[in-house]
Structure formats: structure tokens, C-alpha cells
Short mmCIF file of C-alpha atoms in Angstrom, two decimals:
data_model
loop_
_atom_site.label_atom_id
_atom_site.label_comp_id
_atom_site.label_asym_id
_atom_site.label_seq_id
_atom_site.Cartn_x
_atom_site.Cartn_y
_atom_site.Cartn_z
CA MET A 21 117.31 90.48 65.04
CA THR A 22 119.54 89.20 68.68
CA GLU A 23 118.05 89.03 72.20
CA PRO A 24 120.83 91.64 73.40
CA ASP A 25 119.38 94.37 70.84
CA LEU A 26 115.93 93.31 71.46
CA LEU A 27 116.79 94.08 75.63
CA SER A 28 118.29 97.49 74.46
CA ARG A 29 115.62 98.66 72.52
CA HIS A 30 112.80 97.47 75.24
CA ARG A 31 114.92 99.56 77.84
CA ALA A 32 114.91 102.99 75.77
CA VAL A 33 111.03 102.27 75.51
CA LEU A 34 109.72 100.68 77.99
CA PRO A 35 109.47 101.43 81.47
CA GLU A 36 112.12 100.56 84.03
CA TRP A 37 109.63 99.30 86.65
CA LEU A 38 108.82 96.71 84.24
CA THR A 39 110.31 93.35 85.60
CA LEU A 40 112.34 90.95 82.77
CA TYR A 41 113.50 87.45 84.00
CA TYR A 42 117.05 86.40 84.44
CA SER A 43 120.56 88.12 83.55
CA GLU A 44 120.00 88.04 80.32
CA PRO A 45 116.35 87.60 79.17
CA ILE A 46 114.94 85.44 76.92
CA GLU A 47 112.37 86.22 73.69
CA ILE A 48 109.68 83.12 73.31
CA VAL A 49 109.01 82.59 69.65
CA GLY A 50 107.41 79.11 69.20
CA ALA A 51 106.05 76.79 71.48
CA SER A 52 103.93 73.50 71.66
CA GLY A 53 102.08 71.72 74.24
CA ARG A 54 104.56 72.03 77.89
CA HIS A 55 107.53 73.50 75.68
CA VAL A 56 108.95 76.73 74.58
CA THR A 57 111.36 78.23 72.35
CA ASP A 58 113.46 81.53 72.69
CA SER A 59 115.06 82.84 69.57
CA ARG A 60 118.14 81.29 69.69
CA GLY A 61 116.45 78.17 68.68
CA ARG A 62 116.75 77.04 72.81
CA ARG A 63 113.57 75.01 74.21
CA TYR A 64 112.45 74.82 77.62
CA LEU A 65 109.91 73.13 79.42
CA ASP A 66 107.47 75.30 80.84
CA PHE A 67 106.55 75.61 84.54
CA PHE A 68 105.01 79.05 84.87
CA ALA A 69 102.91 78.98 82.01
CA GLY A 70 102.86 82.94 81.21
CA ILE A 71 101.89 83.26 84.67
CA LEU A 72 99.56 80.49 85.20
CA THR A 73 97.49 81.27 81.90
CA ASN A 74 98.29 79.12 79.74
CA ALA A 75 96.60 76.69 81.74
CA LEU A 76 96.40 73.76 78.96
CA GLY A 77 100.04 74.85 77.20
CA TYR A 78 100.06 76.07 73.90
CA ASP A 79 99.03 75.16 70.52
CA VAL A 80 96.10 73.48 71.58
CA ALA A 81 94.13 72.16 68.71
CA GLU A 82 90.62 72.91 69.99
CA VAL A 83 91.23 76.54 71.42
CA ARG A 84 93.09 77.29 68.04
CA ASP A 85 90.11 75.83 66.13
CA ALA A 86 87.44 77.70 67.94
CA LEU A 87 89.84 80.95 67.16
CA ARG A 88 89.72 80.07 63.41
CA ALA A 89 85.78 79.80 63.50
CA GLN A 90 85.06 82.98 64.67
CA LEU A 91 87.78 84.66 62.70
CA ASP A 92 86.33 83.28 59.96
CA THR A 93 83.07 84.97 60.77
CA GLY A 94 85.11 88.01 60.13
CA VAL A 95 83.71 89.40 63.70
CA LEU A 96 86.41 89.88 66.27
CA HIS A 97 84.87 93.40 67.98
CA THR A 98 81.64 94.76 68.59
CA SER A 99 81.49 96.05 72.58
CA THR A 100 78.64 95.32 74.75
CA LEU A 101 76.70 97.81 73.45
CA TYR A 102 75.70 94.17 71.26
CA LEU A 103 74.73 90.99 71.96
CA ILE A 104 77.94 89.02 71.90
CA ARG A 105 76.64 84.75 71.39
CA ASN A 106 79.38 83.40 73.28
CA GLN A 107 79.65 86.19 75.74
CA VAL A 108 76.44 85.02 76.81
CA GLU A 109 77.03 81.07 76.40
CA LEU A 110 79.37 81.60 78.68
CA ALA A 111 78.15 83.47 81.40
CA GLU A 112 76.06 80.81 81.77
CA ARG A 113 78.48 78.50 82.30
CA ILE A 114 80.33 79.93 84.64
CA ALA A 115 77.40 81.35 86.77
CA LYS A 116 76.04 77.34 87.23
CA LEU A 117 79.77 76.68 87.86
CA SER A 118 80.60 79.33 90.44
CA GLY A 119 78.01 77.95 92.99
CA ILE A 120 76.92 81.16 94.11
CA PRO A 121 73.20 81.72 93.77
CA ASP A 122 71.11 83.63 90.87
CA ALA A 123 74.84 84.80 89.84
CA LYS A 124 75.84 87.39 87.04
CA VAL A 125 78.75 87.60 85.32
CA PHE A 126 80.23 90.86 83.88
CA PHE A 127 83.14 90.01 81.69
CA THR A 128 86.89 92.07 82.18
CA ASN A 129 90.56 91.78 80.21
CA SER A 130 92.40 91.04 82.97
CA GLY A 131 92.44 90.01 87.03
CA THR A 132 93.19 94.07 88.06
CA GLU A 133 89.93 95.05 86.08
CA ALA A 134 88.21 92.10 88.00
CA ASN A 135 89.52 93.26 91.44
CA GLU A 136 88.48 96.68 90.62
CA THR A 137 85.26 96.03 89.68
CA ALA A 138 84.70 93.77 92.80
CA LEU A 139 85.63 96.36 94.56
CA MET A 140 83.46 99.17 93.12
CA LEU A 141 80.55 96.63 93.29
CA ALA A 142 80.94 95.62 97.54
CA THR A 143 81.94 99.57 98.19
CA GLN A 144 78.64 100.57 96.35
CA TYR A 145 76.23 97.60 97.77
CA ARG A 146 78.04 98.45 101.54
CA ARG A 147 77.81 102.26 100.97
CA SER A 148 80.81 102.19 102.24
CA ASN A 149 84.89 102.80 101.23
CA GLN A 150 86.23 100.40 104.07
CA VAL A 151 87.76 97.28 102.39
CA LEU A 152 89.88 94.18 104.70
CA ALA A 153 92.55 92.46 102.66
CA LEU A 154 95.16 90.28 103.73
CA ARG A 155 98.76 91.09 104.48
CA ASN A 156 100.97 90.23 102.09
CA SER A 157 98.40 90.11 99.32
CA TYR A 158 98.55 91.29 95.50
CA HIS A 159 95.12 91.64 93.77
CA GLY A 160 96.67 94.03 90.63
CA ARG A 161 98.19 97.23 89.28
CA ALA A 162 95.84 99.92 88.85
CA PHE A 163 94.44 101.78 91.90
CA ALA A 164 92.07 100.41 94.10
CA THR A 165 93.76 97.36 93.48
CA VAL A 166 97.17 98.12 94.42
CA GLY A 167 95.44 99.89 97.66
CA VAL A 168 94.54 96.71 98.60
CA THR A 169 97.57 94.78 98.03
CA GLY A 170 99.22 94.00 101.23
CA ASN A 171 102.68 93.02 99.96
CA ARG A 172 105.11 96.48 99.99
CA GLY A 173 107.32 95.28 97.15
CA TRP A 174 104.13 96.07 94.56
CA SER A 175 102.41 98.91 96.62
CA ALA A 176 103.67 101.56 93.92
CA SER A 177 101.59 104.37 96.20
CA SER A 178 99.68 105.00 99.47
CA LEU A 179 97.39 106.83 97.46
CA SER A 180 94.09 105.20 97.03
CA PRO A 181 89.67 104.83 96.61
CA VAL A 182 89.14 103.08 99.64
CA LYS A 183 90.13 102.99 103.45
CA VAL A 184 92.16 99.61 103.71
CA SER A 185 93.08 97.27 106.79
CA TYR A 186 95.08 94.38 106.91
CA VAL A 187 94.11 91.18 108.44
CA HIS A 188 96.16 87.98 109.25
CA GLY A 189 96.21 84.73 107.62
CA GLY A 190 97.98 84.84 104.13
CA TYR A 191 101.44 83.85 105.02
CA ARG A 192 102.09 81.07 107.51
CA TYR A 193 106.05 80.58 107.13
CA ARG A 194 106.36 83.58 108.90
CA GLY A 195 104.70 86.04 111.25
CA PRO A 196 103.49 85.78 114.73
CA PHE A 197 101.49 82.94 114.57
CA SER A 198 103.76 80.60 112.46
CA GLY A 199 104.74 77.66 114.92
CA TYR A 200 100.83 77.21 115.67
CA SER A 201 98.70 74.44 114.65
CA ASP A 202 96.35 74.62 112.07
CA ALA A 203 93.33 75.04 114.59
CA ASP A 204 95.15 77.27 116.63
CA TYR A 205 96.47 79.44 113.75
CA ILE A 206 92.61 79.80 112.67
CA ALA A 207 91.77 80.55 115.49
CA ALA A 208 94.54 83.43 116.19
CA CYS A 209 93.57 84.85 112.72
CA VAL A 210 90.12 85.05 113.61
CA GLU A 211 90.55 86.69 116.49
CA ASP A 212 93.04 89.07 114.58
CA LEU A 213 90.21 89.86 112.40
CA ARG A 214 87.40 90.66 115.23
CA ASP A 215 90.05 92.84 116.62
CA VAL A 216 91.29 94.85 113.52
CA LEU A 217 87.22 95.41 112.62
CA THR A 218 86.43 96.91 116.40
CA THR A 219 90.15 98.71 116.45
CA THR A 220 90.59 100.16 112.86
CA THR A 221 87.22 100.34 111.29
CA SER A 222 83.90 102.35 112.19
CA GLY A 223 82.02 99.18 111.48
CA ASP A 224 80.39 99.55 107.89
CA VAL A 225 83.26 97.70 106.38
CA ALA A 226 82.32 96.99 102.60
CA ALA A 227 84.16 93.34 102.03
CA LEU A 228 87.29 91.40 103.02
CA ILE A 229 88.75 90.46 99.56
CA ALA A 230 91.68 87.42 99.49
CA GLU A 231 93.11 85.01 97.99
CA PRO A 232 92.96 81.59 98.71
CA ILE A 233 96.33 81.04 98.09
CA GLN A 234 97.86 83.85 97.60
CA GLY A 235 99.65 84.23 94.33
CA VAL A 236 102.48 87.27 93.71
CA GLY A 237 102.81 86.66 97.55
CA GLY A 238 104.97 83.12 97.01
CA PHE A 239 101.93 81.11 97.19
CA ASN A 240 100.97 80.78 100.59
CA VAL A 241 98.31 78.56 102.00
CA PRO A 242 96.44 78.70 104.63
CA PRO A 243 94.37 75.88 106.46
CA ASP A 244 91.27 74.72 105.11
CA GLY A 245 88.87 76.10 106.53
CA LEU A 246 89.65 79.53 107.54
CA PHE A 247 88.23 81.58 105.58
CA GLY A 248 84.65 79.71 106.06
CA GLU A 249 85.72 81.09 109.89
CA PHE A 250 86.12 84.41 108.25
CA LYS A 251 82.78 84.79 106.82
CA GLN A 252 80.92 83.82 110.05
CA VAL A 253 82.85 87.19 111.52
CA LEU A 254 81.64 88.49 108.50
CA ASP A 255 78.21 87.60 108.50
CA GLU A 256 77.45 88.89 111.68
CA GLU A 257 78.49 92.40 110.20
CA GLY A 258 76.93 92.16 106.99
CA ILE A 259 80.42 93.03 105.17
CA LEU A 260 80.95 90.42 101.92
CA PHE A 261 83.44 88.23 100.92
CA VAL A 262 85.19 88.51 97.52
CA SER A 263 87.28 85.20 96.65
CA ASP A 264 90.50 86.70 94.30
CA GLU A 265 90.13 83.20 92.21
CA VAL A 266 92.08 85.06 89.28
CA GLN A 267 95.75 82.25 90.00
CA THR A 268 93.46 79.41 91.83
CA GLY A 269 90.16 79.07 89.69
CA TRP A 270 89.40 76.49 86.86
CA GLY A 271 90.86 73.72 88.99
CA ARG A 272 94.44 74.30 89.08
CA THR A 273 94.98 73.59 93.17
CA GLY A 274 93.05 69.96 92.17
CA GLN A 275 91.46 69.18 95.28
CA HIS A 276 88.43 71.72 93.93
CA PHE A 277 87.40 74.03 91.13
CA TRP A 278 87.65 76.72 92.79
CA GLY A 279 89.99 77.83 95.30
CA ILE A 280 88.21 78.78 98.01
CA GLU A 281 85.44 75.58 98.42
CA ALA A 282 88.76 74.26 100.58
CA HIS A 283 87.25 76.36 102.91
CA GLY A 284 83.22 75.16 102.75
CA VAL A 285 82.01 78.74 102.20
CA THR A 286 80.69 80.41 99.28
CA PRO A 287 81.66 83.82 98.46
CA ASP A 288 79.11 86.71 97.66
CA ILE A 289 81.88 88.11 94.77
CA MET A 290 84.09 85.75 92.65
CA THR A 291 86.91 87.47 90.27
CA PHE A 292 88.51 84.76 87.51
CA ALA A 293 91.24 85.43 84.52
CA LYS A 294 93.88 84.00 83.28
CA GLY A 295 93.74 80.48 82.81
CA VAL A 296 90.06 80.79 81.73
CA GLY A 297 91.33 82.25 78.22
CA ASN A 298 94.63 79.90 77.70
CA GLY A 299 96.44 83.25 76.61
CA LEU A 300 93.41 85.38 75.09
CA ALA A 301 92.95 88.32 77.35
CA ILE A 302 89.99 87.78 79.24
CA GLY A 303 88.75 88.52 83.35
CA GLY A 304 85.55 88.06 84.84
CA VAL A 305 83.27 89.47 88.21
CA ILE A 306 80.41 87.05 89.32
CA ALA A 307 78.31 88.47 91.88
CA ARG A 308 75.05 87.87 93.65
CA ARG A 309 72.27 89.39 91.24
CA GLU A 310 71.48 91.98 93.58
CA ILE A 311 74.90 92.83 93.99
CA MET A 312 75.97 93.14 90.91
CA ASP A 313 72.74 95.14 89.70
CA CYS A 314 73.73 97.91 92.57
CA LEU A 315 75.29 100.58 90.20
CA ARG A 316 72.98 102.98 89.11
CA ALA A 317 74.59 104.61 86.66
CA ASN A 318 75.81 103.74 82.58
CA SER A 319 78.33 101.41 82.32
CA ILE A 320 79.97 99.31 79.24
CA SER A 321 83.54 97.27 78.58
CA THR A 322 84.66 98.56 75.16
CA PHE A 323 86.25 94.90 75.15
CA GLY A 324 85.68 92.81 78.16
CA GLY A 325 83.77 89.70 76.58
CA ASN A 326 84.64 89.99 72.71
CA PRO A 327 84.16 87.22 70.75
CA LEU A 328 87.28 86.42 70.31
CA ALA A 329 88.46 85.62 73.94
CA THR A 330 84.87 84.21 74.83
CA ALA A 331 84.99 81.71 72.07
CA ALA A 332 88.92 80.56 73.02
CA ALA A 333 87.38 80.48 76.71
CA ALA A 334 84.48 78.76 76.35
CA ALA A 335 87.14 75.97 73.78
CA THR A 336 89.39 76.18 76.80
CA LEU A 337 86.77 75.63 79.47
CA ASP A 338 85.21 72.36 76.90
CA TYR A 339 88.77 71.37 77.51
CA LEU A 340 89.71 71.32 81.48
CA LEU A 341 86.72 69.75 81.93
CA ASP A 342 86.35 66.91 79.51
CA HIS A 343 90.09 66.12 80.28
CA ASP A 344 89.65 66.20 83.87
CA LEU A 345 92.61 68.27 84.43
CA GLN A 346 91.70 68.99 88.11
CA SER A 347 92.54 65.34 88.44
CA ASN A 348 95.92 65.45 86.99
CA ALA A 349 96.69 68.53 89.27
CA ALA A 350 95.79 66.94 91.83
CA GLU A 351 97.85 63.86 91.34
CA LEU A 352 101.03 65.39 89.33
CA GLY A 353 100.99 68.41 91.94
CA GLU A 354 101.05 65.22 94.60
CA ARG A 355 103.99 63.81 92.92
CA LEU A 356 105.68 67.03 92.75
CA LEU A 357 105.19 68.25 96.56
CA ARG A 358 107.07 64.57 97.27
CA GLY A 359 109.93 65.15 95.46
CA LEU A 360 110.23 68.77 96.07
CA ARG A 361 110.38 67.71 99.90
CA ASP A 362 112.18 65.12 99.37
CA ILE A 363 115.15 67.89 97.79
CA GLY A 364 114.34 70.12 100.77
CA ASP A 365 115.17 67.34 103.17
CA ALA A 366 118.64 66.89 101.42
CA HIS A 367 119.23 71.04 101.48
CA PRO A 368 118.97 73.66 103.70
CA VAL A 369 118.64 76.59 102.01
CA VAL A 370 115.12 75.12 101.08
CA GLY A 371 113.11 76.26 104.32
CA ASP A 372 109.47 75.57 103.25
CA VAL A 373 107.83 73.77 100.35
CA ARG A 374 103.81 74.46 100.34
CA GLY A 375 101.10 74.51 97.66
CA LYS A 376 98.07 72.33 96.56
CA GLY A 377 98.10 70.86 92.99
CA LEU A 378 99.54 72.63 89.95
CA MET A 379 100.54 75.80 92.57
CA ILE A 380 103.61 74.91 93.98
CA GLY A 381 106.44 77.36 96.12
CA LEU A 382 110.10 76.62 97.53
CA GLU A 383 110.86 79.36 100.16
CA LEU A 384 114.41 79.71 99.97
CA VAL A 385 116.27 80.76 103.34
CA VAL A 386 119.90 81.23 104.22
CA PRO A 387 121.10 77.60 105.46
CA GLY A 388 121.12 77.24 109.15
CA GLY A 389 118.17 79.24 109.56
CA SER A 390 114.87 80.96 107.95
CA ARG A 391 116.56 84.61 106.80
CA PRO A 392 114.86 84.83 103.71
CA SER A 393 117.53 84.22 100.51
CA GLU A 394 116.21 86.56 97.41
CA ARG A 395 119.79 85.03 96.21
CA ALA A 396 119.19 81.81 96.80
CA ALA A 397 115.81 81.87 94.59
CA GLY A 398 117.71 84.10 91.97
CA ILE A 399 120.34 81.61 91.15
CA VAL A 400 117.94 78.44 90.93
CA LEU A 401 116.08 80.65 88.72
CA GLU A 402 119.29 81.20 86.16
CA GLU A 403 120.72 77.36 86.79
CA THR A 404 116.92 76.08 85.79
CA ARG A 405 116.93 77.93 82.81
CA SER A 406 119.99 76.70 82.02
CA ARG A 407 119.20 73.51 82.62
CA GLY A 408 115.56 73.79 80.10
CA LEU A 409 113.52 74.50 82.87
CA LEU A 410 111.36 78.58 83.36
CA VAL A 411 109.93 78.32 86.64
CA GLY A 412 108.87 82.08 88.38
CA LYS A 413 109.63 83.84 91.43
CA GLY A 414 108.01 86.07 94.01
CA GLY A 415 107.24 85.95 97.09
CA LEU A 416 106.69 89.56 100.02
CA HIS A 417 111.02 88.73 100.30
CA GLY A 418 111.65 87.62 96.78
CA ASN A 419 112.82 84.41 97.78
CA VAL A 420 110.33 81.72 97.20
CA VAL A 421 110.21 80.04 93.33
CA ARG A 422 106.78 79.69 92.07
CA LEU A 423 105.86 76.69 89.97
CA ALA A 424 102.85 76.79 88.00
CA PRO A 425 103.24 74.18 84.70
CA PRO A 426 100.27 73.87 82.29
CA MET A 427 97.70 71.54 83.56
CA THR A 428 98.08 69.47 80.76
CA LEU A 429 101.50 68.13 82.63
CA THR A 430 102.74 64.74 82.27
CA ALA A 431 104.15 62.55 84.79
CA GLU A 432 107.28 62.43 82.53
CA GLU A 433 107.70 65.95 82.35
CA ALA A 434 106.95 66.06 86.19
CA GLU A 435 110.05 63.69 86.47
CA GLN A 436 112.45 66.27 84.13
CA ALA A 437 111.32 68.63 86.61
CA LEU A 438 112.36 67.66 89.67
CA ARG A 439 115.46 66.20 88.75
CA ILE A 440 116.59 70.13 87.45
CA LEU A 441 115.30 71.60 90.30
CA GLY A 442 116.89 69.08 92.60
CA GLU A 443 120.06 70.10 90.65
CA ALA A 444 119.85 73.62 90.66
CA VAL A 445 118.69 73.79 94.46
CA ALA A 446 122.16 72.57 95.10
CA VAL A 447 123.76 74.95 93.47
CA ALA A 448 121.94 77.49 95.35
CA ASP A 449 122.31 75.56 98.64
CA ARG A 450 126.11 75.84 97.86
CA GLU A 451 126.93 79.33 96.82
CA VAL A 452 124.48 80.34 99.37
CA GLY A 453 126.25 78.04 101.99
CA GLU A 454 129.59 78.92 101.31
CA ALA A 455 129.14 82.63 101.42
CA GLN A 456 128.20 82.53 105.20
CA ARG A 457 131.28 80.56 106.25
CA PRO A 458 132.71 82.67 108.53
CA ASP A 459 136.60 83.08 106.30
CA ARG A 460 134.48 84.52 103.76
#
């Protein structure tokens, strides 16, 4: 079957709002290392890793062996009504790694489900339905998580089980504080937080939920220490802090194992997903014991923390730690940032290059200013694909190219990606720039 045939069938039976990349969407049928192969036999270097999920890359022997060992037992599913050894052992490790004192862990199937659970715990513990979130944030596609998502492009409904107030601090490149120094930016955002608490809430707020680096919003990086200052304000009112580590966890930022560590603060609740399963569906919530145990109703998770997913996660965690992939992310991320900034210096279509570790965003603009150019991002997406590189796209205006390769990336692959990105950005710079000429 050809890709056009599959695309036609996809459009007939799947929702129109289910996004597909590329003017001619591809089907990935094979993969190894950091490379994937489509149904036409074309091979690509993958710089988006299944939306940051394939942290180790593809066909990793250690993960494959762990899955096979679990398959050989015949037990793929039992539910949380029974003891699951893999689940208990993984929870013990993650609780310790979290740094949260006296932590407990609840496993889910995704980041969306993890964030839904975190919001339920926080609102129940605080007996309040008021939540603070950051502008331009994204926390998932379920009812409450859509309700706290501060990005109109991903907010399907204004209906919500929580009352949300949005604060500044996520998207630094644009907004009223964009030209501030780090210290002045933090001070302005803290002042805004206090003002929002005073003017838009009744005071008894349940929690603030924040991504240490905004993912879907365009890999926006706030100054280190911002959330530490936020936490001081929150603590004055007894408000919980939830760190959404779905994209920033497991060492991807290079500097720290968890993104929030850059801010010198331990959150009350953390959520995780994506990379720890290396392709298997798993997510979860980590919280202090009294918060996790605050529910007074029965609950289960039919598939959360199932034997197969937790076996894969344990093997992935072993590999991440044994091979010190956090250091690899730091080293190669810095190399990519330097190279991309050189590309940006040569091409006015690049408005901003930002990121940490292997989590990097290129914000593309109309040359000669800072007006967002979704067209330029679309050109880069297509041009990189035609040259054998897969990248992501996002941002409030759809104009940010997102780079998040597997954390096993090699130096040679980083150089290959920089070469392709340089060529693709040059095409976007030329085409978008020419479209702005007066005779056009």
C-alpha cells in the first residue's frame, strides 16, 4: 500500500483535528539507533524522537530484552488490583530520584493523564478549584489539562472543571518583559504573580502548574531561578507547586535530571511521561505522601504501571544512568546551540535560538523584524525532511522549529543535522524574504 492510499484512509476514519506533518505525510516502518525509515525506503535522522518519547532511540537491545523477558512470562496485564513487582520497584527508584521527601508514585498511561491526576490531587488537598498556570503553556488534551493550557491553538474548549488564572514567565521572547535582564524579568514576573493572586483569585488557590521549559509552546526557557522565586510567593499562601516534567525529565536538559532543578526548588508534585518508556505508554505523578494519600474515594488504574510498560521503563532508566546520557545531552546540546546561533547570525529569518541540552527551539520570523513566520517554519520542516532530517514544529504562532533528538545522539549526527538545518534555513530566509520585497 502506498502512502497516498493510507493517507486517504486516514482522512476517512480519523478526526480532521489529528495533526499530520508534511505536505505528503510519511509512514515510518523501520528504525534503528537515531534513524527511521519510511514506507518508500527513505532513511531519516530523527530529531524529534516521537515527540521526545524515544529517549534512547530505536531498537535498543537492553529495552528489547526487558520486554521479551516480560513477554515470556505470559503476563502482559493484571491491573492495579494486584501486586506488580515491576511497578513497585520502579516506583521506589523514581521516588528516590525525584528529591521529593517521603514521596509516593502513581502510574498513568500518558502525560495528559498524569497532569489530570496532579490537578485532582492538588484541588482535593487544598479544597479549592482555583489553579494558576503560565501563559503559552500546554499540559495535555483532557478536560482539566485543556482548561489550564494557556495556548489558544491547543485549547479546544473554554469549559473546565477548574478556575484558572494565567501568569507571565513562560514565553520570554515575546511579551511585555521581553527586553529585560534575567533579574528584572524574574522580578517583573513575581510582581505579576502577586498581582494575579490579588486581583483574579479569592486567595485560596490550590496550585500553580508549570513546565520548567515550555514544550508545545516552543521550547521557551525562563531564567534559572524564576520558579524558585515563584515558590516563595506560593509558600506564603500554602499554594502547591506542580512541575510538569513530561518533556524536561530524565536528564534531557543536560544541566539537571529534572528541569525544575535549575530553579533551586523542590516541587510538591511532579509529573512525568514520554522518555522514560522509550516508546512504551507510561506516565506518572510523584507527590509528598500526605498529598498523594489525600483522596477519600476508591481508585485504580487499569493499565497504568502495567508489567510490560514498567519493565521497559526500568530498562530505559538503567540505560540513561549507566551511559550518563544527561552529560551527552549537555555536551551535544551546547554544540547544537552554538551551530544554530551561527546559522541565525547569517540568516535574519531566525529570530531566536533557545534551549537547554537536547531540547532546542528556533523561532522563525519575517526577515527585518520579529513578526512570527509560520510559513518559514513550514519551509524548514519540508526542506529538512527532503534532506533526510525529521524535526518538530510548534510555538504559539506555529513558527518554532523544535529539535529534540534521542539522547544517544552522536557528534557526527549533530554535525549532519546542523548542515541540513543550515541549508533549510537558507531556503526559508530566501523565500520568505523575497515575498516581502515591494515588487512582489
